[in-house]
PDB file of C-alpha atoms in Angstrom:
ATOM      1  CA  PHE A   1      -3.479  -7.178 -10.227  1.00  0.00           C
ATOM      2  CA  LEU A   2      -2.933 -10.847  -9.762  1.00  0.00           C
ATOM      3  CA  TYR A   3       0.072 -10.749 -12.173  1.00  0.00           C
ATOM      4  CA  PHE A   4       1.793  -8.050 -10.293  1.00  0.00           C
ATOM      5  CA  LEU A   5       0.927  -9.611  -6.968  1.00  0.00           C
ATOM      6  CA  GLU A   6       2.692 -12.770  -8.052  1.00  0.00           C
ATOM      7  CA  GLN A   7       5.665 -10.807  -9.227  1.00  0.00           C
ATOM      8  CA  GLU A   8       6.009  -8.854  -5.919  1.00  0.00           C
ATOM      9  CA  TYR A   9       5.517 -12.012  -3.943  1.00  0.00           C
ATOM     10  CA  PHE A  10       8.438 -13.831  -5.627  1.00  0.00           C
ATOM     11  CA  ARG A  11      10.633 -10.701  -5.525  1.00  0.00           C
ATOM     12  CA  GLY A  12       9.803 -10.321  -1.827  1.00  0.00           C
ATOM     13  CA  HIS A  13      10.483 -14.116  -1.187  1.00  0.00           C
ATOM     14  CA  ARG A  14      13.963 -13.749  -2.927  1.00  0.00           C
ATOM     15  CA  ALA A  15      14.811 -10.505  -1.148  1.00  0.00           C
ATOM     16  CA  GLY A  16      13.416 -11.477   2.182  1.00  0.00           C
ATOM     17  CA  THR A  17      11.170  -8.451   2.246  1.00  0.00           C
ATOM     18  CA  PRO A  18       7.428  -8.281   3.285  1.00  0.00           C
ATOM     19  CA  VAL A  19       4.455  -7.707   0.844  1.00  0.00           C
ATOM     20  CA  SER A  20       1.077  -6.571   2.095  1.00  0.00           C
ATOM     21  CA  VAL A  21      -2.326  -6.710   0.337  1.00  0.00           C
ATOM     22  CA  ILE A  22      -5.130  -4.483   1.162  1.00  0.00           C
ATOM     23  CA  ILE A  23      -8.545  -5.204  -0.035  1.00  0.00           C
ATOM     24  CA  PHE A  24     -11.200  -2.569   0.649  1.00  0.00           C
ATOM     25  CA  GLU A  25     -14.636  -1.348  -0.232  1.00  0.00           C
ATOM     26  CA  MET A  26     -15.782   2.260  -0.260  1.00  0.00           C
ATOM     27  CA  ARG A  27     -19.647   2.659   0.081  1.00  0.00           C
ATOM     28  CA  VAL A  28     -22.317   5.168   0.831  1.00  0.00           C
ATOM     29  CA  LYS A  29     -24.882   4.555   3.608  1.00  0.00           C
ATOM     30  CA  THR A  30     -28.292   5.074   2.427  1.00  0.00           C
ATOM     31  CA  GLY A  31     -31.847   4.162   3.437  1.00  0.00           C
ATOM     32  CA  ILE A  32     -33.511   4.288   6.767  1.00  0.00           C
ATOM     33  CA  LYS A  33     -31.096   4.554   9.467  1.00  0.00           C
ATOM     34  CA  ASP A  34     -28.175   4.408   6.898  1.00  0.00           C
ATOM     35  CA  VAL A  35     -28.281   0.519   6.825  1.00  0.00           C
ATOM     36  CA  ILE A  36     -27.952  -0.019   3.141  1.00  0.00           C
ATOM     37  CA  CYS A  37     -24.506   0.491   1.523  1.00  0.00           C
ATOM     38  CA  GLU A  38     -24.266   1.324  -2.154  1.00  0.00           C
ATOM     39  CA  PRO A  39     -21.259   1.805  -4.339  1.00  0.00           C
ATOM     40  CA  LEU A  40     -19.877   5.284  -4.565  1.00  0.00           C
ATOM     41  CA  PRO A  41     -21.196   7.487  -7.488  1.00  0.00           C
ATOM     42  CA  THR A  42     -18.529   8.122 -10.277  1.00  0.00           C
ATOM     43  CA  SER A  43     -17.816  11.770  -9.086  1.00  0.00           C
ATOM     44  CA  ALA A  44     -16.995  10.638  -5.547  1.00  0.00           C
ATOM     45  CA  LEU A  45     -15.115   7.657  -6.735  1.00  0.00           C
ATOM     46  CA  ASN A  46     -12.834   9.827  -8.960  1.00  0.00           C
ATOM     47  CA  GLN A  47     -12.059  12.037  -5.925  1.00  0.00           C
ATOM     48  CA  ALA A  48     -11.430   8.900  -3.742  1.00  0.00           C
ATOM     49  CA  VAL A  49      -8.915   7.615  -6.240  1.00  0.00           C
ATOM     50  CA  LEU A  50      -7.161  10.902  -6.417  1.00  0.00           C
ATOM     51  CA  ARG A  51      -6.795  11.053  -2.634  1.00  0.00           C
ATOM     52  CA  ILE A  52      -5.539   7.446  -2.441  1.00  0.00           C
ATOM     53  CA  THR A  53      -3.149   8.095  -5.314  1.00  0.00           C
ATOM     54  CA  SER A  54      -1.664  10.989  -3.534  1.00  0.00           C
ATOM     55  CA  ALA A  55      -1.313   9.101  -0.216  1.00  0.00           C
ATOM     56  CA  LYS A  56       0.269   5.899  -1.682  1.00  0.00           C
ATOM     57  CA  ARG A  57       3.870   5.407  -2.509  1.00  0.00           C
ATOM     58  CA  HIS A  58       5.011   5.246  -6.103  1.00  0.00           C
ATOM     59  CA  ASN A  59       5.706   1.469  -5.971  1.00  0.00           C
ATOM     60  CA  ASP A  60       2.205   0.707  -4.337  1.00  0.00           C
ATOM     61  CA  MET A  61      -0.347  -0.402  -6.849  1.00  0.00           C
ATOM     62  CA  LEU A  62      -4.088   0.557  -6.715  1.00  0.00           C
ATOM     63  CA  ALA A  63      -6.431  -1.849  -8.687  1.00  0.00           C
ATOM     64  CA  HIS A  64      -9.970  -2.766  -9.146  1.00  0.00           C
ATOM     65  CA  TYR A  65     -10.841  -6.003  -7.345  1.00  0.00           C
ATOM     66  CA  GLU A  66     -14.035  -7.926  -7.946  1.00  0.00           C
ATOM     67  CA  GLY A  67     -17.423  -6.114  -8.318  1.00  0.00           C
ATOM     68  CA  PHE A  68     -17.157  -2.870  -6.518  1.00  0.00           C
ATOM     69  CA  ASP A  69     -14.159  -3.420  -4.308  1.00  0.00           C
ATOM     70  CA  TYR A  70     -10.557  -2.312  -4.734  1.00  0.00           C
ATOM     71  CA  ALA A  71      -7.084  -3.586  -3.806  1.00  0.00           C
ATOM     72  CA  LEU A  72      -3.688  -2.160  -2.863  1.00  0.00           C
ATOM     73  CA  LEU A  73      -0.442  -3.993  -3.538  1.00  0.00           C
ATOM     74  CA  CYS A  74       2.170  -2.684  -1.158  1.00  0.00           C
ATOM     75  CA  PRO A  75       5.782  -4.128  -1.551  1.00  0.00           C
ATOM     76  CA  ASP A  76       8.246  -3.695   1.195  1.00  0.00           C
ATOM     77  CA  THR A  77       5.327  -3.168   3.679  1.00  0.00           C
ATOM     78  CA  ASP A  78       4.591  -5.403   6.705  1.00  0.00           C
ATOM     79  CA  THR A  79       1.262  -5.630   8.613  1.00  0.00           C
ATOM     80  CA  ASP A  80       2.122  -2.597  10.785  1.00  0.00           C
ATOM     81  CA  GLY A  81       3.074  -0.331   7.937  1.00  0.00           C
ATOM     82  CA  ALA A  82      -0.095  -1.314   6.127  1.00  0.00           C
ATOM     83  CA  LEU A  83      -2.238  -0.563   9.260  1.00  0.00           C
ATOM     84  CA  ILE A  84      -0.634   2.979   9.445  1.00  0.00           C
ATOM     85  CA  PHE A  85      -1.241   3.612   5.772  1.00  0.00           C
ATOM     86  CA  CYS A  86      -4.894   2.419   6.051  1.00  0.00           C
ATOM     87  CA  ASP A  87      -5.485   4.754   8.991  1.00  0.00           C
ATOM     88  CA  ARG A  88      -4.162   7.630   6.864  1.00  0.00           C
ATOM     89  CA  LEU A  89      -6.438   6.684   4.031  1.00  0.00           C
ATOM     90  CA  VAL A  90      -9.582   6.459   6.328  1.00  0.00           C
ATOM     91  CA  LYS A  91      -8.724  10.060   7.594  1.00  0.00           C
ATOM     92  CA  SER A  92      -8.078  11.259   4.179  1.00  0.00           C
ATOM     93  CA  LEU A  93     -11.159   9.887   2.614  1.00  0.00           C
ATOM     94  CA  SER A  94     -13.487  10.997   5.494  1.00  0.00           C
ATOM     95  CA  LYS A  95     -11.953  14.408   6.215  1.00  0.00           C
ATOM     96  CA  ASP A  96     -13.851  16.286   3.589  1.00  0.00           C
ATOM     97  CA  ALA A  97     -16.796  15.285   1.321  1.00  0.00           C
ATOM     98  CA  LEU A  98     -15.846  13.228  -1.699  1.00  0.00           C
ATOM     99  CA  SER A  99     -18.820  15.011  -3.575  1.00  0.00           C
ATOM    100  CA  PRO A 100     -21.403  17.520  -2.733  1.00  0.00           C
ATOM    101  CA  SER A 101     -24.099  14.739  -2.368  1.00  0.00           C
ATOM    102  CA  ILE A 102     -22.067  12.689   0.069  1.00  0.00           C
ATOM    103  CA  LYS A 103     -21.442  13.691   3.629  1.00  0.00           C
ATOM    104  CA  PRO A 104     -18.275  12.318   5.303  1.00  0.00           C
ATOM    105  CA  GLU A 105     -20.432  10.630   7.983  1.00  0.00           C
ATOM    106  CA  ASN A 106     -22.284   8.616   5.314  1.00  0.00           C
ATOM    107  CA  LEU A 107     -19.161   7.108   3.950  1.00  0.00           C
ATOM    108  CA  SER A 108     -18.588   3.474   4.803  1.00  0.00           C
ATOM    109  CA  LEU A 109     -14.973   2.347   4.598  1.00  0.00           C
ATOM    110  CA  SER A 110     -13.808  -1.265   5.116  1.00  0.00           C
ATOM    111  CA  PHE A 111     -10.105  -2.192   4.696  1.00  0.00           C
ATOM    112  CA  GLY A 112      -8.740  -5.737   5.198  1.00  0.00           C
ATOM    113  CA  ILE A 113      -4.885  -6.378   5.374  1.00  0.00           C
ATOM    114  CA  ALA A 114      -2.772  -9.442   5.108  1.00  0.00           C
ATOM    115  CA  SER A 115       0.969  -9.863   4.685  1.00  0.00           C
ATOM    116  CA  VAL A 116       3.744 -12.350   3.720  1.00  0.00           C
ATOM    117  CA  PRO A 117       5.542 -13.440   5.676  1.00  0.00           C
ATOM    118  CA  GLY A 118       3.657 -11.825   8.658  1.00  0.00           C
ATOM    119  CA  ASP A 119       0.471 -14.019   8.170  1.00  0.00           C
ATOM    120  CA  PHE A 120       1.197 -16.613   5.584  1.00  0.00           C
ATOM    121  CA  MET A 121       3.995 -17.892   3.376  1.00  0.00           C
ATOM    122  CA  GLU A 122       1.550 -18.768   0.562  1.00  0.00           C
ATOM    123  CA  LEU A 123       0.262 -16.312  -1.934  1.00  0.00           C
ATOM    124  CA  GLY A 124      -3.311 -17.761  -2.260  1.00  0.00           C
ATOM    125  CA  LEU A 125      -3.715 -17.805   1.457  1.00  0.00           C
ATOM    126  CA  MET A 126      -2.662 -14.225   1.807  1.00  0.00           C
ATOM    127  CA  LEU A 127      -5.243 -13.059  -0.614  1.00  0.00           C
ATOM    128  CA  SER A 128      -8.097 -14.964   1.038  1.00  0.00           C
ATOM    129  CA  ALA A 129      -6.755 -13.659   4.374  1.00  0.00           C
ATOM    130  CA  ALA A 130      -7.170 -10.109   3.201  1.00  0.00           C
ATOM    131  CA  GLU A 131     -10.635 -10.899   1.878  1.00  0.00           C
ATOM    132  CA  SER A 132     -11.584 -12.307   5.193  1.00  0.00           C
ATOM    133  CA  ALA A 133     -10.213  -9.180   7.133  1.00  0.00           C
ATOM    134  CA  ARG A 134     -12.257  -7.017   4.866  1.00  0.00           C
ATOM    135  CA  THR A 135     -15.482  -8.993   5.472  1.00  0.00           C
ATOM    136  CA  TYR A 136     -14.751  -9.018   9.169  1.00  0.00           C
ATOM    137  CA  SER A 137     -14.314  -5.093   8.925  1.00  0.00           C
ATOM    138  CA  VAL A 138     -17.716  -4.773   7.252  1.00  0.00           C
ATOM    139  CA  ASP A 139     -19.549  -7.179   9.731  1.00  0.00           C
ATOM    140  CA  ASN A 140     -18.025  -5.419  12.902  1.00  0.00           C
ATOM    141  CA  ASP A 141     -18.062  -1.830  11.563  1.00  0.00           C
ATOM    142  CA  GLN A 142     -14.282  -1.420  12.112  1.00  0.00           C
ATOM    143  CA  PRO A 143     -12.740   0.565   9.254  1.00  0.00           C
ATOM    144  CA  VAL A 144      -9.374  -1.274   9.237  1.00  0.00           C
ATOM    145  CA  VAL A 145      -8.693  -4.824  10.194  1.00  0.00           C
ATOM    146  CA  ALA A 146      -5.557  -6.932   9.963  1.00  0.00           C
ATOM    147  CA  TYR A 147      -5.894 -10.671   9.529  1.00  0.00           C
ATOM    148  CA  ARG A 148      -3.452 -11.329  12.393  1.00  0.00           C
ATOM    149  CA  ASP A 149      -5.857  -9.397  14.680  1.00  0.00           C
ATOM    150  CA  MET A 150      -8.847 -11.427  13.875  1.00  0.00           C
ATOM    151  CA  ILE A 151      -7.428 -14.773  15.142  1.00  0.00           C
TER     152      ILE A 151
END
């Protein structure tokens, strides 16, 4: 993921086009009052990946990102475009159950978005900003958060 991120960053820099990174987590709410969030079971994760893959563009890249998180690299996409895309993903993932054991209302989705040049000009800062936005999304129970909207 980091290799392709760097390649798209330099390509966008030369061409003057934006690049967005979306870091997200998909969890299942369990426990008393649904306060514990656990990773998706394999069957639900497979279904989620199918839905994301069908919604993304051919040049967008879906990747595993640390532990149980995921990332999307979206070339030629500014923050506004990434927000629209994430809203579509939230609707797609929570419309129908991902597996028989998971109800859509028990699904916890948290997306954090950062863009170059919208938020930063440096690659490392953009990745940290997307992580911060995802953390803000989790902490404030907002499914989609752009870094620019946090500050």
